[in-house]
Tab-separated table of C-alpha atoms in Angstrom:
chain	number	residue	atom	x	y	z
A	1	UNK	CA	34.395	-56.463	45.283
A	2	UNK	CA	35.039	-54.185	48.279
A	3	UNK	CA	37.199	-51.912	46.074
A	4	UNK	CA	34.164	-51.236	43.936
A	5	UNK	CA	31.907	-50.237	46.840
A	6	UNK	CA	33.413	-46.732	47.223
A	7	UNK	CA	32.822	-45.619	43.605
A	8	UNK	CA	29.339	-47.181	43.660
A	9	UNK	CA	28.486	-45.233	46.834
A	10	UNK	CA	29.805	-42.015	45.263
A	11	UNK	CA	27.759	-42.530	42.096
A	12	UNK	CA	24.593	-43.349	44.063
A	13	UNK	CA	25.155	-40.300	46.305
A	14	UNK	CA	25.490	-38.028	43.241
A	15	UNK	CA	22.325	-39.481	41.691
A	16	UNK	CA	20.380	-38.950	44.939
A	17	UNK	CA	21.812	-35.432	45.265
A	18	UNK	CA	20.753	-34.602	41.712
A	19	UNK	CA	17.262	-35.969	42.374
A	20	UNK	CA	16.897	-33.909	45.581
A	21	UNK	CA	18.184	-30.751	43.856
A	22	UNK	CA	15.583	-31.192	41.129
A	23	UNK	CA	12.790	-31.601	43.675
A	24	UNK	CA	13.936	-28.396	45.374
A	25	UNK	CA	13.980	-26.640	42.002
A	26	UNK	CA	10.446	-27.877	41.259
A	27	UNK	CA	9.194	-26.440	44.562
A	28	UNK	CA	10.816	-23.082	43.820
A	29	UNK	CA	9.310	-22.986	40.337
A	30	UNK	CA	5.861	-23.838	41.716
A	31	UNK	CA	6.131	-20.964	44.215
A	32	UNK	CA	7.193	-18.595	41.412
A	33	UNK	CA	4.247	-19.741	39.292
A	34	UNK	CA	1.829	-19.259	42.198
A	35	UNK	CA	3.162	-15.738	42.841
A	36	UNK	CA	2.887	-14.802	39.151
A	37	UNK	CA	-0.698	-16.077	38.868
A	38	UNK	CA	-1.735	-14.290	42.080
A	39	UNK	CA	-0.232	-11.044	40.815
A	40	UNK	CA	-1.927	-11.516	37.439
A	41	UNK	CA	-5.346	-12.012	39.070
A	42	UNK	CA	-4.959	-8.899	41.242
A	43	UNK	CA	-3.664	-6.836	38.327
A	44	UNK	CA	-6.439	-7.856	35.911
A	45	UNK	CA	-9.150	-7.327	38.557
A	46	UNK	CA	-7.767	-3.841	39.243
A	47	UNK	CA	-7.579	-2.947	35.548
A	48	UNK	CA	-11.091	-4.249	34.831
A	49	UNK	CA	-12.508	-2.031	37.569
A	50	UNK	CA	-10.648	0.963	36.130
A	51	UNK	CA	-12.044	0.281	32.655
A	52	UNK	CA	-15.590	-0.344	33.955
A	53	UNK	CA	-15.942	2.502	36.452
A	54	UNK	CA	-12.930	4.762	36.022
A	55	UNK	CA	-12.126	4.280	39.722
A	56	UNK	CA	-8.965	2.774	41.191
A	57	UNK	CA	-9.506	-0.030	43.704
A	58	UNK	CA	-7.015	1.137	46.313
A	59	UNK	CA	-6.676	-2.273	47.989
A	60	UNK	CA	-5.782	-4.015	44.746
A	61	UNK	CA	-3.530	-1.130	43.732
A	62	UNK	CA	-1.644	-1.371	47.045
A	63	UNK	CA	-1.127	-5.123	46.509
A	64	UNK	CA	0.129	-4.599	42.948
A	65	UNK	CA	2.391	-1.650	43.693
A	66	UNK	CA	3.823	-3.450	46.755
A	67	UNK	CA	5.101	-6.304	44.564
A	68	UNK	CA	5.760	-4.388	41.340
A	69	UNK	CA	9.560	-4.611	41.576
A	70	UNK	CA	9.309	-8.268	42.577
A	71	UNK	CA	7.127	-9.163	39.585
A	72	UNK	CA	9.398	-7.196	37.255
A	73	UNK	CA	12.407	-9.164	38.541
A	74	UNK	CA	10.442	-12.410	38.326
A	75	UNK	CA	9.458	-11.812	34.713
A	76	UNK	CA	13.000	-10.892	33.629
A	77	UNK	CA	13.108	-10.637	29.848
A	78	UNK	CA	9.449	-11.685	29.653
A	79	UNK	CA	8.568	-8.338	31.262
A	80	UNK	CA	10.665	-6.201	28.925
A	81	UNK	CA	9.791	-5.215	25.362
A	82	UNK	CA	12.654	-4.293	23.082
A	83	UNK	CA	10.785	-1.393	21.477
A	84	UNK	CA	7.685	0.530	22.504
A	85	UNK	CA	6.058	3.465	20.683
A	86	UNK	CA	4.113	5.776	22.966
A	87	UNK	CA	0.928	6.811	21.088
A	88	UNK	CA	0.327	9.663	23.544
A	89	UNK	CA	3.667	11.433	23.204
A	90	UNK	CA	4.955	9.862	19.993
A	91	UNK	CA	8.127	8.717	21.774
A	92	UNK	CA	9.896	5.478	20.918
A	93	UNK	CA	11.383	3.632	23.889
A	94	UNK	CA	13.733	0.666	24.083
A	95	UNK	CA	14.039	-2.071	26.730
A	96	UNK	CA	10.767	-0.873	28.221
A	97	UNK	CA	10.031	-2.399	31.651
A	98	UNK	CA	6.324	-3.065	31.586
A	99	UNK	CA	5.301	-3.263	35.231
A	100	UNK	CA	7.625	-0.569	36.530
A	101	UNK	CA	5.991	1.830	34.045
A	102	UNK	CA	2.370	0.622	33.953
A	103	UNK	CA	1.372	1.621	37.506
A	104	UNK	CA	1.822	5.406	37.123
A	105	UNK	CA	0.314	5.108	33.633
A	106	UNK	CA	-2.902	3.714	35.115
A	107	UNK	CA	-3.310	6.777	37.315
A	108	UNK	CA	-2.703	8.997	34.293
A	109	UNK	CA	-5.298	7.040	32.332
A	110	UNK	CA	-7.891	7.682	35.052
A	111	UNK	CA	-7.126	11.408	35.165
A	112	UNK	CA	-7.395	11.592	31.348
A	113	UNK	CA	-10.551	9.489	31.104
A	114	UNK	CA	-12.331	10.277	27.849
A	115	UNK	CA	-9.083	10.884	25.974
A	116	UNK	CA	-9.050	8.316	23.155
A	117	UNK	CA	-5.257	8.429	22.774
A	118	UNK	CA	-4.738	7.873	26.513
A	119	UNK	CA	-7.225	4.995	26.381
A	120	UNK	CA	-5.375	3.455	23.443
A	121	UNK	CA	-2.076	3.757	25.305
A	122	UNK	CA	-3.594	2.196	28.439
A	123	UNK	CA	-5.156	-0.688	26.519
A	124	UNK	CA	-1.896	-1.340	24.722
A	125	UNK	CA	0.157	-1.429	27.924
A	126	UNK	CA	-2.359	-3.567	29.809
A	127	UNK	CA	-2.473	-6.043	26.914
A	128	UNK	CA	1.317	-6.255	26.871
A	129	UNK	CA	1.402	-6.812	30.644
A	130	UNK	CA	-1.225	-9.562	30.476
A	131	UNK	CA	0.643	-11.258	27.619
A	132	UNK	CA	3.922	-11.072	29.575
A	133	UNK	CA	2.347	-12.706	32.638
A	134	UNK	CA	0.719	-15.475	30.600
A	135	UNK	CA	3.918	-16.105	28.665
A	136	UNK	CA	5.936	-16.312	31.877
A	137	UNK	CA	3.552	-18.839	33.431
A	138	UNK	CA	3.851	-20.874	30.226
A	139	UNK	CA	7.646	-20.756	30.432
A	140	UNK	CA	7.545	-21.957	34.036
A	141	UNK	CA	5.216	-24.819	33.038
A	142	UNK	CA	7.675	-25.752	30.286
A	143	UNK	CA	10.543	-25.867	32.805
A	144	UNK	CA	8.453	-27.946	35.216
A	145	UNK	CA	7.585	-30.448	32.485
A	146	UNK	CA	11.238	-30.679	31.463
A	147	UNK	CA	12.482	-31.257	35.026
A	148	UNK	CA	9.720	-33.750	35.847
A	149	UNK	CA	10.541	-35.759	32.710
A	150	UNK	CA	14.120	-36.218	33.959
A	151	UNK	CA	13.377	-36.539	37.672
A	152	UNK	CA	13.870	-40.307	37.772
A	153	UNK	CA	16.555	-40.515	35.081
A	154	UNK	CA	19.691	-41.682	36.977
A	155	UNK	CA	22.115	-40.413	34.322
A	156	UNK	CA	20.481	-36.993	34.236
A	157	UNK	CA	20.387	-36.797	38.048
A	158	UNK	CA	24.051	-37.855	38.168
A	159	UNK	CA	24.925	-34.957	35.865
A	160	UNK	CA	22.852	-32.586	38.001
A	161	UNK	CA	24.771	-33.656	41.093
A	162	UNK	CA	28.146	-33.046	39.445
A	163	UNK	CA	27.002	-29.644	38.106
A	164	UNK	CA	26.088	-28.639	41.656
A	165	UNK	CA	29.650	-29.301	42.797
A	166	UNK	CA	31.042	-27.463	39.752
A	167	UNK	CA	28.932	-24.400	40.570
A	168	UNK	CA	29.541	-24.606	44.334
A	169	UNK	CA	32.465	-22.096	44.392
A	170	UNK	CA	30.274	-19.545	42.583
A	171	UNK	CA	27.391	-20.191	45.002
A	172	UNK	CA	29.735	-19.747	47.968
A	173	UNK	CA	30.765	-16.333	46.617
A	174	UNK	CA	27.049	-15.481	46.333
A	175	UNK	CA	26.315	-16.599	49.893
A	176	UNK	CA	29.267	-14.541	51.157
A	177	UNK	CA	27.963	-11.463	49.378
A	178	UNK	CA	30.930	-11.237	47.006
A	179	UNK	CA	28.659	-11.381	43.955
A	180	UNK	CA	24.960	-10.752	43.358
A	181	UNK	CA	22.203	-13.003	41.997
A	182	UNK	CA	22.514	-11.375	38.592
A	183	UNK	CA	26.243	-12.100	38.359
A	184	UNK	CA	25.681	-15.653	39.576
A	185	UNK	CA	23.055	-16.268	36.891
A	186	UNK	CA	25.194	-14.622	34.198
A	187	UNK	CA	28.178	-16.843	34.994
A	188	UNK	CA	26.120	-20.039	34.997
A	189	UNK	CA	24.430	-19.121	31.709
A	190	UNK	CA	27.755	-18.346	30.072
A	191	UNK	CA	28.535	-20.558	27.074
A	192	UNK	CA	32.058	-21.466	28.250
A	193	UNK	CA	30.809	-22.302	31.743
A	194	UNK	CA	28.221	-24.663	30.254
A	195	UNK	CA	30.833	-26.310	28.007
A	196	UNK	CA	33.243	-26.856	30.916
A	197	UNK	CA	30.418	-28.071	33.170
A	198	UNK	CA	29.170	-30.594	30.584
A	199	UNK	CA	32.728	-31.745	29.917
A	200	UNK	CA	33.247	-32.406	33.639
A	201	UNK	CA	29.945	-34.317	33.743
A	202	UNK	CA	31.035	-36.462	30.783
A	203	UNK	CA	34.463	-37.166	32.293
A	204	UNK	CA	32.847	-37.928	35.659
A	205	UNK	CA	30.394	-40.369	34.089
A	206	UNK	CA	33.098	-42.219	32.139
A	207	UNK	CA	35.428	-42.169	35.148
A	208	UNK	CA	32.715	-43.594	37.404
A	209	UNK	CA	31.930	-46.443	35.010
A	210	UNK	CA	35.604	-47.319	34.580
A	211	UNK	CA	36.200	-47.145	38.353
A	212	UNK	CA	33.267	-49.445	39.101
A	213	UNK	CA	34.420	-51.948	36.466
A	214	UNK	CA	38.119	-51.936	37.366
A	215	UNK	CA	37.981	-51.116	41.050
A	216	UNK	CA	39.164	-48.153	43.125
A	217	UNK	CA	42.835	-49.149	43.445
A	218	UNK	CA	43.197	-49.941	39.756
A	219	UNK	CA	41.669	-46.585	38.808
A	220	UNK	CA	44.023	-44.691	41.119
A	221	UNK	CA	46.961	-46.549	39.605
A	222	UNK	CA	45.820	-45.634	36.089
A	223	UNK	CA	45.538	-41.967	37.102
A	224	UNK	CA	49.038	-42.069	38.596
A	225	UNK	CA	50.407	-43.561	35.392
A	226	UNK	CA	48.729	-40.848	33.332
A	227	UNK	CA	50.046	-38.076	35.580
A	228	UNK	CA	53.552	-39.559	35.541
């Protein structure tokens, strides 16, 4: 029995690790959701005042412009439209970053108040920005629901724990400044990385079950026989 304690402890530790990692991820997602909603409220309040009075609320503008790069990064693809046709200049743009471009456009809209084309352009951009924020909050809610549904699933938490160890070398490179957040995310979203990661999880799960059933020494002996 004592030869089975070690693999049992390892499995339990991986399950607990996976559970803790998911709780940490939930907290991060909740903070991202809170930031997005706060930005949305400030942005919509500012825009409504512009539409109602034609005057920019400088306090709200300062809050929005202060975090404009942060919200653009937070939104990611949700804050980019593949194709945008400018009704004012008749220019077609691609991969248009909504919030990086909307702030100067609002000032232009105020200066050109009464211009129907400028108003149409402003309404279009504001609508796209509001849709992007709402969509992003919905995507975060979807992720939260998905994680919460698996929070107490031991098999899912076990896999999460193994995936953390698989991705640890990449995270270490990130912490050391050798790669950026974008590169880190790109690697972990790569199809081959996911295949290898899931394969390691599957092998780890089967190996853990076999080790618990047979015992630690027997498993080591089997591995030696395979390698020989």
